[in-house]
């Protein structure tokens, strides 16, 4: 139905052609496609250029994912740590320690429930390094 609409409206057809050309020039350089005299020939050139510029890569075998709740807790802790570095209030440090403990518990429960052990490894590296020995103050 769109092809019929663009064929009836020459202004729309010109805008679509210029849009396709500008995207092609940006993505493929535009030099090898030339002018659009025949849409079928131009489409064949475009497909050939696209195939030449396309590269397939192998996806990683195991993609680690993070629970959204865990990501939120990590971001909250990072935000509090940033503020604490500027203000150095003990109350903030206690809040950071509490968030670190909650995020660690969440990571462990997430690892157990989903079978992913990456969350537990992730939290194990964060909690000790981020808080050091000052979490008891």
PDB file of C-alpha atoms in Angstrom:
ATOM      1  CA  UNK A   1       0.000   0.000   0.000  1.00  0.00           C
ATOM      2  CA  UNK A   2       2.880   2.406   0.657  1.00  0.00           C
ATOM      3  CA  UNK A   3       4.300   1.792  -2.823  1.00  0.00           C
ATOM      4  CA  UNK A   4       0.983   2.863  -4.355  1.00  0.00           C
ATOM      5  CA  UNK A   5       0.920   6.004  -2.219  1.00  0.00           C
ATOM      6  CA  UNK A   6       4.469   7.024  -3.141  1.00  0.00           C
ATOM      7  CA  UNK A   7       3.802   6.352  -6.843  1.00  0.00           C
ATOM      8  CA  UNK A   8       0.803   8.714  -6.739  1.00  0.00           C
ATOM      9  CA  UNK A   9       2.671  11.476  -4.906  1.00  0.00           C
ATOM     10  CA  UNK A  10       5.846  12.551  -6.764  1.00  0.00           C
ATOM     11  CA  UNK A  11       6.917  14.836  -3.901  1.00  0.00           C
ATOM     12  CA  UNK A  12       6.768  11.959  -1.419  1.00  0.00           C
ATOM     13  CA  UNK A  13       8.608   9.729  -3.887  1.00  0.00           C
ATOM     14  CA  UNK A  14      11.420  12.306  -4.211  1.00  0.00           C
ATOM     15  CA  UNK A  15      11.693  12.626  -0.433  1.00  0.00           C
ATOM     16  CA  UNK A  16      11.895   8.855  -0.029  1.00  0.00           C
ATOM     17  CA  UNK A  17      14.590   8.587  -2.711  1.00  0.00           C
ATOM     18  CA  UNK A  18      16.648  11.378  -1.132  1.00  0.00           C
ATOM     19  CA  UNK A  19      16.246   9.746   2.276  1.00  0.00           C
ATOM     20  CA  UNK A  20      17.456   6.407   0.910  1.00  0.00           C
ATOM     21  CA  UNK A  21      20.381   8.083  -0.824  1.00  0.00           C
ATOM     22  CA  UNK A  22      21.455  10.023   2.251  1.00  0.00           C
ATOM     23  CA  UNK A  23      21.328   6.912   4.438  1.00  0.00           C
ATOM     24  CA  UNK A  24      23.224   4.958   1.793  1.00  0.00           C
ATOM     25  CA  UNK A  25      25.830   7.675   1.448  1.00  0.00           C
ATOM     26  CA  UNK A  26      26.294   7.735   5.186  1.00  0.00           C
ATOM     27  CA  UNK A  27      26.422   3.983   5.686  1.00  0.00           C
ATOM     28  CA  UNK A  28      28.114   2.821   2.479  1.00  0.00           C
ATOM     29  CA  UNK A  29      29.896   5.900   1.219  1.00  0.00           C
ATOM     30  CA  UNK A  30      27.494   6.386  -1.721  1.00  0.00           C
ATOM     31  CA  UNK A  31      30.258   6.410  -4.326  1.00  0.00           C
ATOM     32  CA  UNK A  32      29.602   2.944  -5.707  1.00  0.00           C
ATOM     33  CA  UNK A  33      25.823   3.357  -6.077  1.00  0.00           C
ATOM     34  CA  UNK A  34      25.688   6.288  -8.490  1.00  0.00           C
ATOM     35  CA  UNK A  35      22.521   8.014  -9.686  1.00  0.00           C
ATOM     36  CA  UNK A  36      19.087   6.408  -9.488  1.00  0.00           C
ATOM     37  CA  UNK A  37      17.976   5.939 -13.103  1.00  0.00           C
ATOM     38  CA  UNK A  38      16.333   2.542 -12.773  1.00  0.00           C
ATOM     39  CA  UNK A  39      15.044   1.495  -9.377  1.00  0.00           C
ATOM     40  CA  UNK A  40      15.584  -2.226 -10.048  1.00  0.00           C
ATOM     41  CA  UNK A  41      19.246  -1.777 -11.017  1.00  0.00           C
ATOM     42  CA  UNK A  42      19.820   0.600  -8.125  1.00  0.00           C
ATOM     43  CA  UNK A  43      18.203  -1.866  -5.699  1.00  0.00           C
ATOM     44  CA  UNK A  44      20.455  -4.654  -6.976  1.00  0.00           C
ATOM     45  CA  UNK A  45      23.518  -2.403  -6.515  1.00  0.00           C
ATOM     46  CA  UNK A  46      22.335  -1.467  -3.033  1.00  0.00           C
ATOM     47  CA  UNK A  47      21.849  -5.106  -2.036  1.00  0.00           C
ATOM     48  CA  UNK A  48      25.290  -6.032  -3.400  1.00  0.00           C
ATOM     49  CA  UNK A  49      26.920  -3.133  -1.544  1.00  0.00           C
ATOM     50  CA  UNK A  50      25.087  -4.054   1.657  1.00  0.00           C
ATOM     51  CA  UNK A  51      26.181  -7.681   1.414  1.00  0.00           C
ATOM     52  CA  UNK A  52      29.773  -6.548   0.875  1.00  0.00           C
ATOM     53  CA  UNK A  53      29.645  -4.271   3.913  1.00  0.00           C
ATOM     54  CA  UNK A  54      27.938  -6.789   6.199  1.00  0.00           C
ATOM     55  CA  UNK A  55      30.013  -8.926   8.484  1.00  0.00           C
ATOM     56  CA  UNK A  56      28.661 -11.722  10.621  1.00  0.00           C
ATOM     57  CA  UNK A  57      30.268 -12.342  13.973  1.00  0.00           C
ATOM     58  CA  UNK A  58      29.785 -15.154  16.452  1.00  0.00           C
ATOM     59  CA  UNK A  59      27.878 -14.259  19.585  1.00  0.00           C
ATOM     60  CA  UNK A  60      29.519 -15.146  22.892  1.00  0.00           C
ATOM     61  CA  UNK A  61      28.531 -18.586  24.081  1.00  0.00           C
ATOM     62  CA  UNK A  62      27.559 -17.411  27.558  1.00  0.00           C
ATOM     63  CA  UNK A  63      26.096 -13.955  28.016  1.00  0.00           C
ATOM     64  CA  UNK A  64      26.033 -12.771  31.606  1.00  0.00           C
ATOM     65  CA  UNK A  65      22.901 -10.914  32.591  1.00  0.00           C
ATOM     66  CA  UNK A  66      22.203  -8.827  35.635  1.00  0.00           C
ATOM     67  CA  UNK A  67      18.995  -8.745  37.607  1.00  0.00           C
ATOM     68  CA  UNK A  68      17.331  -5.317  37.345  1.00  0.00           C
ATOM     69  CA  UNK A  69      16.889  -5.121  41.115  1.00  0.00           C
ATOM     70  CA  UNK A  70      20.570  -5.858  41.607  1.00  0.00           C
ATOM     71  CA  UNK A  71      21.497  -3.242  39.009  1.00  0.00           C
ATOM     72  CA  UNK A  72      19.345  -0.683  40.829  1.00  0.00           C
ATOM     73  CA  UNK A  73      20.985  -1.478  44.166  1.00  0.00           C
ATOM     74  CA  UNK A  74      24.465  -1.205  42.636  1.00  0.00           C
ATOM     75  CA  UNK A  75      23.592   2.164  41.111  1.00  0.00           C
ATOM     76  CA  UNK A  76      22.177   3.399  44.428  1.00  0.00           C
ATOM     77  CA  UNK A  77      25.338   2.336  46.227  1.00  0.00           C
ATOM     78  CA  UNK A  78      27.550   3.980  43.611  1.00  0.00           C
ATOM     79  CA  UNK A  79      25.584   7.200  43.965  1.00  0.00           C
ATOM     80  CA  UNK A  80      25.928   7.169  47.757  1.00  0.00           C
ATOM     81  CA  UNK A  81      29.640   6.398  47.563  1.00  0.00           C
ATOM     82  CA  UNK A  82      30.145   9.353  45.245  1.00  0.00           C
ATOM     83  CA  UNK A  83      28.299  11.647  47.643  1.00  0.00           C
ATOM     84  CA  UNK A  84      30.136  10.204  50.655  1.00  0.00           C
ATOM     85  CA  UNK A  85      33.505  10.904  49.054  1.00  0.00           C
ATOM     86  CA  UNK A  86      32.560  14.574  48.912  1.00  0.00           C
ATOM     87  CA  UNK A  87      30.949  14.852  52.365  1.00  0.00           C
ATOM     88  CA  UNK A  88      32.540  12.088  54.465  1.00  0.00           C
ATOM     89  CA  UNK A  89      29.589  11.643  56.850  1.00  0.00           C
ATOM     90  CA  UNK A  90      29.462   8.412  58.844  1.00  0.00           C
ATOM     91  CA  UNK A  91      25.704   8.120  58.385  1.00  0.00           C
ATOM     92  CA  UNK A  92      26.228   7.864  54.636  1.00  0.00           C
ATOM     93  CA  UNK A  93      28.896   5.243  55.159  1.00  0.00           C
ATOM     94  CA  UNK A  94      26.482   3.145  57.225  1.00  0.00           C
ATOM     95  CA  UNK A  95      23.893   3.485  54.459  1.00  0.00           C
ATOM     96  CA  UNK A  96      26.477   2.331  51.916  1.00  0.00           C
ATOM     97  CA  UNK A  97      27.306  -0.687  54.069  1.00  0.00           C
ATOM     98  CA  UNK A  98      23.611  -1.531  54.350  1.00  0.00           C
ATOM     99  CA  UNK A  99      23.120  -1.264  50.590  1.00  0.00           C
ATOM    100  CA  UNK A 100      26.210  -3.382  49.966  1.00  0.00           C
ATOM    101  CA  UNK A 101      24.853  -6.093  52.254  1.00  0.00           C
ATOM    102  CA  UNK A 102      21.409  -5.986  50.607  1.00  0.00           C
ATOM    103  CA  UNK A 103      22.898  -6.103  47.120  1.00  0.00           C
ATOM    104  CA  UNK A 104      25.146  -8.985  48.116  1.00  0.00           C
ATOM    105  CA  UNK A 105      22.146 -10.893  49.491  1.00  0.00           C
ATOM    106  CA  UNK A 106      20.203 -10.121  46.315  1.00  0.00           C
ATOM    107  CA  UNK A 107      23.070 -11.334  44.148  1.00  0.00           C
ATOM    108  CA  UNK A 108      23.327 -14.598  46.038  1.00  0.00           C
ATOM    109  CA  UNK A 109      19.565 -15.214  45.924  1.00  0.00           C
ATOM    110  CA  UNK A 110      19.527 -14.302  42.231  1.00  0.00           C
ATOM    111  CA  UNK A 111      22.358 -16.729  41.570  1.00  0.00           C
ATOM    112  CA  UNK A 112      20.539 -19.508  43.393  1.00  0.00           C
ATOM    113  CA  UNK A 113      17.160 -18.851  41.776  1.00  0.00           C
ATOM    114  CA  UNK A 114      18.371 -18.468  38.194  1.00  0.00           C
ATOM    115  CA  UNK A 115      21.356 -20.768  38.293  1.00  0.00           C
ATOM    116  CA  UNK A 116      23.731 -17.951  37.418  1.00  0.00           C
ATOM    117  CA  UNK A 117      26.842 -17.724  39.526  1.00  0.00           C
ATOM    118  CA  UNK A 118      28.071 -14.581  37.795  1.00  0.00           C
ATOM    119  CA  UNK A 119      26.004 -12.361  40.089  1.00  0.00           C
ATOM    120  CA  UNK A 120      27.633 -13.877  43.164  1.00  0.00           C
ATOM    121  CA  UNK A 121      31.105 -13.441  41.649  1.00  0.00           C
ATOM    122  CA  UNK A 122      30.233  -9.869  40.752  1.00  0.00           C
ATOM    123  CA  UNK A 123      29.104  -8.963  44.256  1.00  0.00           C
ATOM    124  CA  UNK A 124      32.019 -10.731  45.890  1.00  0.00           C
ATOM    125  CA  UNK A 125      34.412  -8.453  44.057  1.00  0.00           C
ATOM    126  CA  UNK A 126      32.424  -5.291  44.772  1.00  0.00           C
ATOM    127  CA  UNK A 127      31.611  -5.456  48.458  1.00  0.00           C
ATOM    128  CA  UNK A 128      35.078  -5.906  49.932  1.00  0.00           C
ATOM    129  CA  UNK A 129      36.801  -3.458  47.606  1.00  0.00           C
ATOM    130  CA  UNK A 130      34.178  -0.721  47.816  1.00  0.00           C
ATOM    131  CA  UNK A 131      33.778  -0.642  51.581  1.00  0.00           C
ATOM    132  CA  UNK A 132      37.198  -1.660  52.787  1.00  0.00           C
ATOM    133  CA  UNK A 133      37.458  -2.074  56.540  1.00  0.00           C
ATOM    134  CA  UNK A 134      35.557   1.118  57.381  1.00  0.00           C
ATOM    135  CA  UNK A 135      32.019  -0.346  57.191  1.00  0.00           C
ATOM    136  CA  UNK A 136      31.905  -0.905  60.948  1.00  0.00           C
ATOM    137  CA  UNK A 137      32.239   2.826  61.766  1.00  0.00           C
TER     138      UNK A 137
END
